[in-house]
Amino acid sequence: MFSVRAVPALTRAGVDTPFSRLSVFSSRRPRSTVTSTSTSTSASASPQTDRDDAGSSGARHDSARWEESSDPGRGGTAAANESSVDFDQTQEAYKSKDSLELLRSLVVFKLCSYDFLVDKNKEIMDLGKKVIGQKAFDQLMKMTFYGQFVAGEDHRTIRPLLQKNQAFGVGSVLDYSVEEDISQEEAEQKEMDSCVSAAEKESVGKSPCVDHREKKYKAHKRFGDRRGGVTGARTYFYADEAKCDQHMETFLKCIKASGGSSMDGFSAIKMTALGRPQFLLQFSEVLVKWRRFFTFLAEHQGKHGMEALEQKLELEQLQEFLTRLGAKGDFYGWFTERKQESSGTIDMLDWNSLIDERTKISDLLVVPNVEEGVLEPLLEKFTIEEEKQMKRMLQRMDVLAKHAEENGVRLMVDAEQTYFQPAISRLTLEMQRIYNRKKAIIFNTYQCYLKEAYDNVSMDVELSRREGWCFAAKLVRGAYMYQERERAQEIGYEDPINPDYESTNRMYHRCLDYVLDEIALNRNANVMVASHNEDTVKYTLRRMNKLGLVPTENKVYFGQLLGMCDQISFPLGQAGYPVYKYVPYGPVSEVMPYLSRRVQENRGFMKGAQKERELLWRELKRRLASGELFYRPVY
């Protein structure tokens, strides 16, 4: 029968954590998160009152701001004392750049607008290395593309740039961007080797064993090279555990460098660098199936079409239904300490806490069988080595989080493909529960081109409120659209991406509004608006003014890539807003594969950077006319 209980994943991996466990299914009964009539807030005049009920909080958050958020050009009447930023003032925007740097930006942006150069950039670079030699080629790259988009080769050489940006009000999110230069065939083979379990490999060519896997969460060689169709995101392929340890050490150096460069820096990590992706695939499938089972039960109770947090299961009906399916046990009692104090309902957050504490992580990977009302293993068996690999991934995460906390650095967990992302988000949430108790240290990333983005944001905000930790998010539009759409169409599952750019815009502003409202109401959330879209940035400033959110609170951050959109980043920083550049670094020869791909996949943005090129030209002409052509930034 269903008999499970919730415990943080890091604790399951043998990591000693101070987190007080949220437990729902247990013979020893800690406090339940079920809404109770005896504990709800009674002060009706307080804006927090409606927020204590999970069912109403989502509607309140959404309906209060949705009319404004659906239109980037709207935001209500600004307060009389509002802050404003002029993104057309070139002297302020480029105060940190000498004229050679401005000229380099113009040349690089112009070259990136030519399709032939972008399409053939790898062949051209290979030819350049042969003609002028590796050393001269590296120097040429430092003067052009590498110098524009990459800070330096190691944590020592990047320090002058970080310090200069900091002097002009712009912080850094350090991102060690070395990417293995391997062929497509090698990438596909590595992916298949690392995403397929030993049991699955043994079953090839034999009679089918019990297998409840969905095709979305199985490795497919056709899409094994995850670098294809990706915008600005480096990719890791699993080799062995020693390589994962090397990645962890690299991230630790990145954290140390970030802590040494400023008091409030960020460091970015990717979870696929820290362990065998097989676990992320399988755990993602488990989480999705549990959530889908809740939706199935909610529809059975007539809750179809509601927002995720508005759906509540009546426990008595749930008990009757599961009993008819053949499941045994006191389901009602599992969810409540004392029945008379309970509202008699549970929501998605209560349901999500069903993931079990087991002695083996593989025992955690179970899924509900709707027909039989029992839990079934996702796979028949795991090897001892696979068990160890899963635990080591969680332990590496914990080491990084502890070092970030000790060095005063915020850890930014990057988003990845949708077939990995549910597990990545859940494990990031577990770190937030542990390390975000007093302030925001761990930031999760939400890709707003996903149809489920708002549900994910609203549920995580609600959970942070219930448990009393600091919600922290980076909002992006997304990096894997073309790859995700092609994979869904080819393999045959629902496209997870919003149908068009406008719907993604609406989703982004809807998620942003929800978090901004949360900040305004209780000041216990944080958000980074990671966007190059000037309208989105202006919209955020208007909403901050309307809600009374001042820059010095350091609750709302802005983020752009190094070498792009300086006309947004630096005016924001000089106006006192917390703004950060995503700063790639690494040796020239090892970063160029990543940089080459990013230039290809950002071609649309480069072509559309007409305003940026116009502002650069305007500033160069202004300096020439005013005798400041040899201007050098002073800081």
GROMACS .gro file of N, CA and C in nm, residues 325-439:
model
  345
  325LEU      N    1  -0.956   0.120  -0.519
  325LEU     CA    2  -0.850   0.076  -0.610
  325LEU      C    3  -0.774  -0.044  -0.554
  326GLY      N    4  -0.796  -0.073  -0.427
  326GLY     CA    5  -0.729  -0.188  -0.367
  326GLY      C    6  -0.620  -0.151  -0.269
  327ALA      N    7  -0.596  -0.020  -0.251
  327ALA     CA    8  -0.495   0.022  -0.154
  327ALA      C    9  -0.550   0.007  -0.013
  328LYS      N   10  -0.461  -0.018   0.082
  328LYS     CA   11  -0.503  -0.038   0.221
  328LYS      C   12  -0.434   0.063   0.311
  329GLY      N   13  -0.503   0.105   0.416
  329GLY     CA   14  -0.442   0.195   0.513
  329GLY      C   15  -0.529   0.315   0.543
  330ASP      N   16  -0.494   0.385   0.650
  330ASP     CA   17  -0.569   0.503   0.694
  330ASP      C   18  -0.508   0.627   0.628
  331PHE      N   19  -0.548   0.653   0.504
  331PHE     CA   20  -0.495   0.768   0.430
  331PHE      C   21  -0.529   0.899   0.500
  332TYR      N   22  -0.651   0.908   0.551
  332TYR     CA   23  -0.694   1.028   0.623
  332TYR      C   24  -0.600   1.054   0.740
  333GLY      N   25  -0.573   0.952   0.816
  333GLY     CA   26  -0.488   0.969   0.934
  333GLY      C   27  -0.344   1.004   0.900
  334TRP      N   28  -0.297   0.958   0.784
  334TRP     CA   29  -0.160   0.990   0.744
  334TRP      C   30  -0.140   1.140   0.731
  335PHE      N   31  -0.241   1.209   0.683
  335PHE     CA   32  -0.226   1.350   0.653
  335PHE      C   33  -0.264   1.443   0.768
  336THR      N   34  -0.317   1.394   0.873
  336THR     CA   35  -0.363   1.482   0.980
  336THR      C   36  -0.316   1.431   1.115
  337GLU      N   37  -0.283   1.521   1.204
  337GLU     CA   38  -0.247   1.482   1.340
  337GLU      C   39  -0.372   1.444   1.419
  338ARG      N   40  -0.472   1.535   1.417
  338ARG     CA   41  -0.600   1.508   1.483
  338ARG      C   42  -0.710   1.550   1.386
  339LYS      N   43  -0.793   1.456   1.349
  339LYS     CA   44  -0.892   1.480   1.245
  339LYS      C   45  -0.981   1.601   1.274
  340GLN      N   46  -1.013   1.622   1.403
  340GLN     CA   47  -1.104   1.730   1.435
  340GLN      C   48  -1.041   1.867   1.412
  341GLU      N   49  -0.908   1.877   1.406
  341GLU     CA   50  -0.842   2.005   1.384
  341GLU      C   51  -0.810   2.030   1.237
  342SER      N   52  -0.831   1.933   1.155
  342SER     CA   53  -0.793   1.946   1.015
  342SER      C   54  -0.907   2.001   0.931
  343SER      N   55  -0.872   2.073   0.824
  343SER     CA   56  -0.973   2.119   0.730
  343SER      C   57  -1.027   2.002   0.649
  344GLY      N   58  -0.959   1.888   0.656
  344GLY     CA   59  -1.002   1.770   0.582
  344GLY      C   60  -0.961   1.770   0.437
  345THR      N   61  -0.866   1.859   0.401
  345THR     CA   62  -0.820   1.864   0.263
  345THR      C   63  -0.667   1.866   0.259
  346ILE      N   64  -0.614   1.829   0.145
  346ILE     CA   65  -0.470   1.842   0.120
  346ILE      C   66  -0.453   1.907  -0.017
  347ASP      N   67  -0.340   1.976  -0.037
  347ASP     CA   68  -0.312   2.036  -0.167
  347ASP      C   69  -0.187   1.974  -0.227
  348MET      N   70  -0.142   2.032  -0.339
  348MET     CA   71  -0.030   1.975  -0.412
  348MET      C   72   0.098   1.972  -0.329
  349LEU      N   73   0.117   2.072  -0.243
  349LEU     CA   74   0.238   2.075  -0.162
  349LEU      C   75   0.240   1.963  -0.060
  350ASP      N   76   0.125   1.936   0.001
  350ASP     CA   77   0.117   1.822   0.093
  350ASP      C   78   0.148   1.692   0.016
  351TRP      N   79   0.091   1.684  -0.102
  351TRP     CA   80   0.107   1.563  -0.183
  351TRP      C   81   0.253   1.545  -0.226
  352ASN      N   82   0.320   1.655  -0.262
  352ASN     CA   83   0.459   1.647  -0.308
  352ASN      C   84   0.553   1.595  -0.200
  353SER      N   85   0.510   1.604  -0.075
  353SER     CA   86   0.596   1.561   0.034
  353SER      C   87   0.589   1.411   0.059
  354LEU      N   88   0.532   1.337  -0.033
  354LEU     CA   89   0.518   1.192  -0.015
  354LEU      C   90   0.645   1.114  -0.047
  355ILE      N   91   0.744   1.182  -0.107
  355ILE     CA   92   0.866   1.109  -0.143
  355ILE      C   93   0.927   1.047  -0.017
  356ASP      N   94   0.960   0.920  -0.029
  356ASP     CA   95   0.989   0.835   0.086
  356ASP      C   96   1.131   0.846   0.136
  357GLU      N   97   1.150   0.823   0.265
  357GLU     CA   98   1.283   0.802   0.320
  357GLU      C   99   1.312   0.652   0.315
  358ARG      N  100   1.417   0.617   0.247
  358ARG     CA  101   1.452   0.475   0.233
  358ARG      C  102   1.601   0.457   0.262
  359THR      N  103   1.641   0.336   0.286
  359THR     CA  104   1.782   0.310   0.306
  359THR      C  105   1.857   0.315   0.174
  360LYS      N  106   1.788   0.288   0.064
  360LYS     CA  107   1.847   0.296  -0.068
  360LYS      C  108   1.775   0.402  -0.150
  361ILE      N  109   1.854   0.481  -0.225
  361ILE     CA  110   1.793   0.584  -0.308
  361ILE      C  111   1.710   0.520  -0.417
  362SER      N  112   1.750   0.404  -0.467
  362SER     CA  113   1.673   0.339  -0.573
  362SER      C  114   1.533   0.304  -0.525
  363ASP      N  115   1.516   0.277  -0.393
  363ASP     CA  116   1.383   0.248  -0.341
  363ASP      C  117   1.294   0.372  -0.343
  364LEU      N  118   1.357   0.489  -0.351
  364LEU     CA  119   1.281   0.613  -0.361
  364LEU      C  120   1.213   0.624  -0.497
  365LEU      N  121   1.272   0.562  -0.599
  365LEU     CA  122   1.222   0.576  -0.735
  365LEU      C  123   1.106   0.481  -0.760
  366VAL      N  124   0.993   0.514  -0.698
  366VAL     CA  125   0.872   0.436  -0.715
  366VAL      C  126   0.763   0.525  -0.771
  367VAL      N  127   0.668   0.464  -0.840
  367VAL     CA  128   0.560   0.541  -0.903
  367VAL      C  129   0.426   0.478  -0.866
  368PRO      N  130   0.320   0.562  -0.861
  368PRO     CA  131   0.188   0.508  -0.827
  368PRO      C  132   0.124   0.437  -0.946
  369ASN      N  133   0.066   0.321  -0.921
  369ASN     CA  134  -0.012   0.250  -1.022
  369ASN      C  135  -0.159   0.282  -0.995
  370VAL      N  136  -0.218   0.361  -1.085
  370VAL     CA  137  -0.355   0.409  -1.065
  370VAL      C  138  -0.454   0.294  -1.056
  371GLU      N  139  -0.438   0.195  -1.143
  371GLU     CA  140  -0.533   0.084  -1.148
  371GLU      C  141  -0.529  -0.001  -1.021
  372GLU      N  142  -0.408  -0.026  -0.971
  372GLU     CA  143  -0.395  -0.118  -0.858
  372GLU      C  144  -0.383  -0.048  -0.724
  373GLY      N  145  -0.354   0.084  -0.725
  373GLY     CA  146  -0.341   0.157  -0.599
  373GLY      C  147  -0.222   0.114  -0.518
  374VAL      N  148  -0.112   0.082  -0.585
  374VAL     CA  149   0.010   0.041  -0.516
  374VAL      C  150   0.128   0.119  -0.572
  375LEU      N  151   0.239   0.115  -0.499
  375LEU     CA  152   0.362   0.174  -0.547
  375LEU      C  153   0.444   0.068  -0.618
  376GLU      N  154   0.497   0.101  -0.734
  376GLU     CA  155   0.577   0.007  -0.812
  376GLU      C  156   0.713   0.068  -0.841
  377PRO      N  157   0.819  -0.013  -0.842
  377PRO     CA  158   0.952   0.040  -0.873
  377PRO      C  159   0.959   0.085  -1.018
  378LEU      N  160   1.030   0.195  -1.041
  378LEU     CA  161   1.045   0.246  -1.177
  378LEU      C  162   1.126   0.147  -1.260
  379LEU      N  163   1.226   0.085  -1.197
  379LEU     CA  164   1.308  -0.015  -1.262
  379LEU      C  165   1.319  -0.137  -1.172
  380GLU      N  166   1.359  -0.247  -1.229
  380GLU     CA  167   1.368  -0.372  -1.154
  380GLU      C  168   1.477  -0.367  -1.047
  381LYS      N  169   1.595  -0.312  -1.081
  381LYS     CA  170   1.705  -0.316  -0.984
  381LYS      C  171   1.809  -0.211  -1.017
  382PHE      N  172   1.889  -0.179  -0.916
  382PHE     CA  173   2.002  -0.089  -0.932
  382PHE      C  174   2.127  -0.161  -0.883
  383THR      N  175   2.240  -0.130  -0.945
  383THR     CA  176   2.365  -0.189  -0.897
  383THR      C  177   2.413  -0.109  -0.776
  384ILE      N  178   2.504  -0.168  -0.700
  384ILE     CA  179   2.560  -0.099  -0.584
  384ILE      C  180   2.631   0.028  -0.628
  385GLU      N  181   2.700   0.020  -0.741
  385GLU     CA  182   2.773   0.137  -0.790
  385GLU      C  183   2.677   0.250  -0.830
  386GLU      N  184   2.563   0.217  -0.888
  386GLU     CA  185   2.464   0.319  -0.922
  386GLU      C  186   2.411   0.387  -0.797
  387GLU      N  187   2.392   0.310  -0.691
  387GLU     CA  188   2.350   0.367  -0.564
  387GLU      C  189   2.454   0.469  -0.516
  388LYS      N  190   2.580   0.431  -0.521
  388LYS     CA  191   2.687   0.519  -0.474
  388LYS      C  192   2.695   0.646  -0.558
  389GLN      N  193   2.677   0.631  -0.689
  389GLN     CA  194   2.683   0.748  -0.778
  389GLN      C  195   2.574   0.848  -0.744
  390MET      N  196   2.454   0.799  -0.714
  390MET     CA  197   2.344   0.888  -0.679
  390MET      C  198   2.375   0.964  -0.550
  391LYS      N  199   2.424   0.894  -0.450
  391LYS     CA  200   2.454   0.959  -0.323
  391LYS      C  201   2.566   1.061  -0.338
  392ARG      N  202   2.666   1.029  -0.421
  392ARG     CA  203   2.778   1.121  -0.436
  392ARG      C  204   2.735   1.252  -0.502
  393MET      N  205   2.639   1.246  -0.593
  393MET     CA  206   2.588   1.370  -0.655
  393MET      C  207   2.529   1.462  -0.548
  394LEU      N  208   2.448   1.405  -0.458
  394LEU     CA  209   2.386   1.486  -0.353
  394LEU      C  210   2.490   1.539  -0.256
  395GLN      N  211   2.590   1.460  -0.227
  395GLN     CA  212   2.695   1.504  -0.135
  395GLN      C  213   2.777   1.617  -0.195
  396ARG      N  214   2.805   1.610  -0.325
  396ARG     CA  215   2.879   1.719  -0.391
  396ARG      C  216   2.800   1.849  -0.384
  397MET      N  217   2.670   1.840  -0.405
  397MET     CA  218   2.585   1.958  -0.395
  397MET      C  219   2.596   2.021  -0.256
  398ASP      N  220   2.594   1.939  -0.155
  398ASP     CA  221   2.599   1.990  -0.018
  398ASP      C  222   2.733   2.056   0.011
  399VAL      N  223   2.841   2.000  -0.039
  399VAL     CA  224   2.974   2.060  -0.021
  399VAL      C  225   2.976   2.201  -0.083
  400LEU      N  226   2.922   2.214  -0.202
  400LEU     CA  227   2.920   2.345  -0.270
  400LEU      C  228   2.836   2.446  -0.192
  401ALA      N  229   2.721   2.402  -0.144
  401ALA     CA  230   2.634   2.493  -0.070
  401ALA      C  231   2.701   2.540   0.059
  402LYS      N  232   2.769   2.452   0.129
  402LYS     CA  233   2.838   2.490   0.252
  402LYS      C  234   2.949   2.590   0.224
  403HIS      N  235   3.025   2.567   0.116
  403HIS     CA  236   3.132   2.660   0.083
  403HIS      C  237   3.077   2.796   0.041
  404ALA      N  238   2.964   2.796  -0.030
  404ALA     CA  239   2.902   2.923  -0.068
  404ALA      C  240   2.862   3.002   0.056
  405GLU      N  241   2.801   2.933   0.151
  405GLU     CA  242   2.759   2.998   0.276
  405GLU      C  243   2.879   3.054   0.351
  406GLU      N  244   2.985   2.977   0.359
  406GLU     CA  245   3.105   3.019   0.434
  406GLU      C  246   3.175   3.137   0.368
  407ASN      N  247   3.165   3.148   0.234
  407ASN     CA  248   3.235   3.255   0.161
  407ASN      C  249   3.146   3.375   0.130
  408GLY      N  250   3.024   3.375   0.181
  408GLY     CA  251   2.934   3.486   0.156
  408GLY      C  252   2.893   3.499   0.011
  409VAL      N  253   2.877   3.385  -0.057
  409VAL     CA  254   2.845   3.382  -0.199
  409VAL      C  255   2.707   3.318  -0.217
  410ARG      N  256   2.628   3.372  -0.311
  410ARG     CA  257   2.501   3.309  -0.348
  410ARG      C  258   2.528   3.207  -0.458
  411LEU      N  259   2.464   3.092  -0.449
  411LEU     CA  260   2.483   2.984  -0.546
  411LEU      C  261   2.364   2.980  -0.642
  412MET      N  262   2.393   2.997  -0.770
  412MET     CA  263   2.289   2.999  -0.872
  412MET      C  264   2.288   2.863  -0.943
  413VAL      N  265   2.181   2.787  -0.927
  413VAL     CA  266   2.168   2.657  -0.992
  413VAL      C  267   2.101   2.677  -1.127
  414ASP      N  268   2.173   2.650  -1.234
  414ASP     CA  269   2.120   2.672  -1.368
  414ASP      C  270   2.009   2.573  -1.401
  415ALA      N  271   1.916   2.616  -1.484
  415ALA     CA  272   1.813   2.527  -1.536
  415ALA      C  273   1.870   2.444  -1.650
  416GLU      N  274   1.810   2.327  -1.672
  416GLU     CA  275   1.855   2.240  -1.781
  416GLU      C  276   1.731   2.186  -1.855
  417GLN      N  277   1.749   2.077  -1.930
  417GLN     CA  278   1.637   2.024  -2.012
  417GLN      C  279   1.522   1.977  -1.923
  418THR      N  280   1.400   1.977  -1.982
  418THR     CA  281   1.281   1.945  -1.904
  418THR      C  282   1.281   1.802  -1.852
  419TYR      N  283   1.353   1.712  -1.916
  419TYR     CA  284   1.356   1.575  -1.866
  419TYR      C  285   1.452   1.559  -1.749
  420PHE      N  286   1.536   1.659  -1.722
  420PHE     CA  287   1.619   1.662  -1.602
  420PHE      C  288   1.562   1.758  -1.496
  421GLN      N  289   1.488   1.860  -1.541
  421GLN     CA  290   1.458   1.974  -1.456
  421GLN      C  291   1.375   1.945  -1.332
  422PRO      N  292   1.273   1.858  -1.335
  422PRO     CA  293   1.199   1.833  -1.210
  422PRO      C  294   1.290   1.787  -1.097
  423ALA      N  295   1.385   1.698  -1.127
  423ALA     CA  296   1.478   1.652  -1.023
  423ALA      C  297   1.572   1.764  -0.980
  424ILE      N  298   1.622   1.841  -1.076
  424ILE     CA  299   1.712   1.952  -1.044
  424ILE      C  300   1.642   2.052  -0.953
  425SER      N  301   1.519   2.087  -0.987
  425SER     CA  302   1.444   2.183  -0.905
  425SER      C  303   1.415   2.129  -0.766
  426ARG      N  304   1.381   2.000  -0.758
  426ARG     CA  305   1.349   1.941  -0.627
  426ARG      C  306   1.474   1.937  -0.539
  427LEU      N  307   1.588   1.900  -0.596
  427LEU     CA  308   1.711   1.893  -0.517
  427LEU      C  309   1.758   2.034  -0.478
  428THR      N  310   1.737   2.130  -0.568
  428THR     CA  311   1.770   2.269  -0.534
  428THR      C  312   1.681   2.317  -0.420
  429LEU      N  313   1.554   2.283  -0.425
  429LEU     CA  314   1.461   2.319  -0.320
  429LEU      C  315   1.505   2.260  -0.186
  430GLU      N  316   1.555   2.137  -0.189
  430GLU     CA  317   1.604   2.075  -0.065
  430GLU      C  318   1.720   2.156  -0.008
  431MET      N  319   1.809   2.206  -0.094
  431MET     CA  320   1.920   2.289  -0.046
  431MET      C  321   1.867   2.422   0.008
  432GLN      N  322   1.764   2.477  -0.056
  432GLN     CA  323   1.707   2.602  -0.007
  432GLN      C  324   1.646   2.583   0.132
  433ARG      N  325   1.581   2.470   0.153
  433ARG     CA  326   1.521   2.443   0.284
  433ARG      C  327   1.627   2.441   0.394
  434ILE      N  328   1.747   2.399   0.359
  434ILE     CA  329   1.855   2.388   0.457
  434ILE      C  330   1.930   2.520   0.473
  435TYR      N  331   1.967   2.582   0.361
  435TYR     CA  332   2.060   2.696   0.364
  435TYR      C  333   1.994   2.832   0.353
  436ASN      N  334   1.868   2.839   0.316
  436ASN     CA  335   1.802   2.969   0.304
  436ASN      C  336   1.716   3.004   0.425
  437ARG      N  337   1.755   2.955   0.541
  437ARG     CA  338   1.673   2.979   0.660
  437ARG      C  339   1.677   3.126   0.704
  438LYS      N  340   1.793   3.190   0.694
  438LYS     CA  341   1.807   3.328   0.741
  438LYS      C  342   1.817   3.426   0.626
  439LYS      N  343   1.880   3.386   0.517
  439LYS     CA  344   1.892   3.473   0.400
  439LYS      C  345   1.904   3.386   0.276
   0.00000   0.00000   0.00000
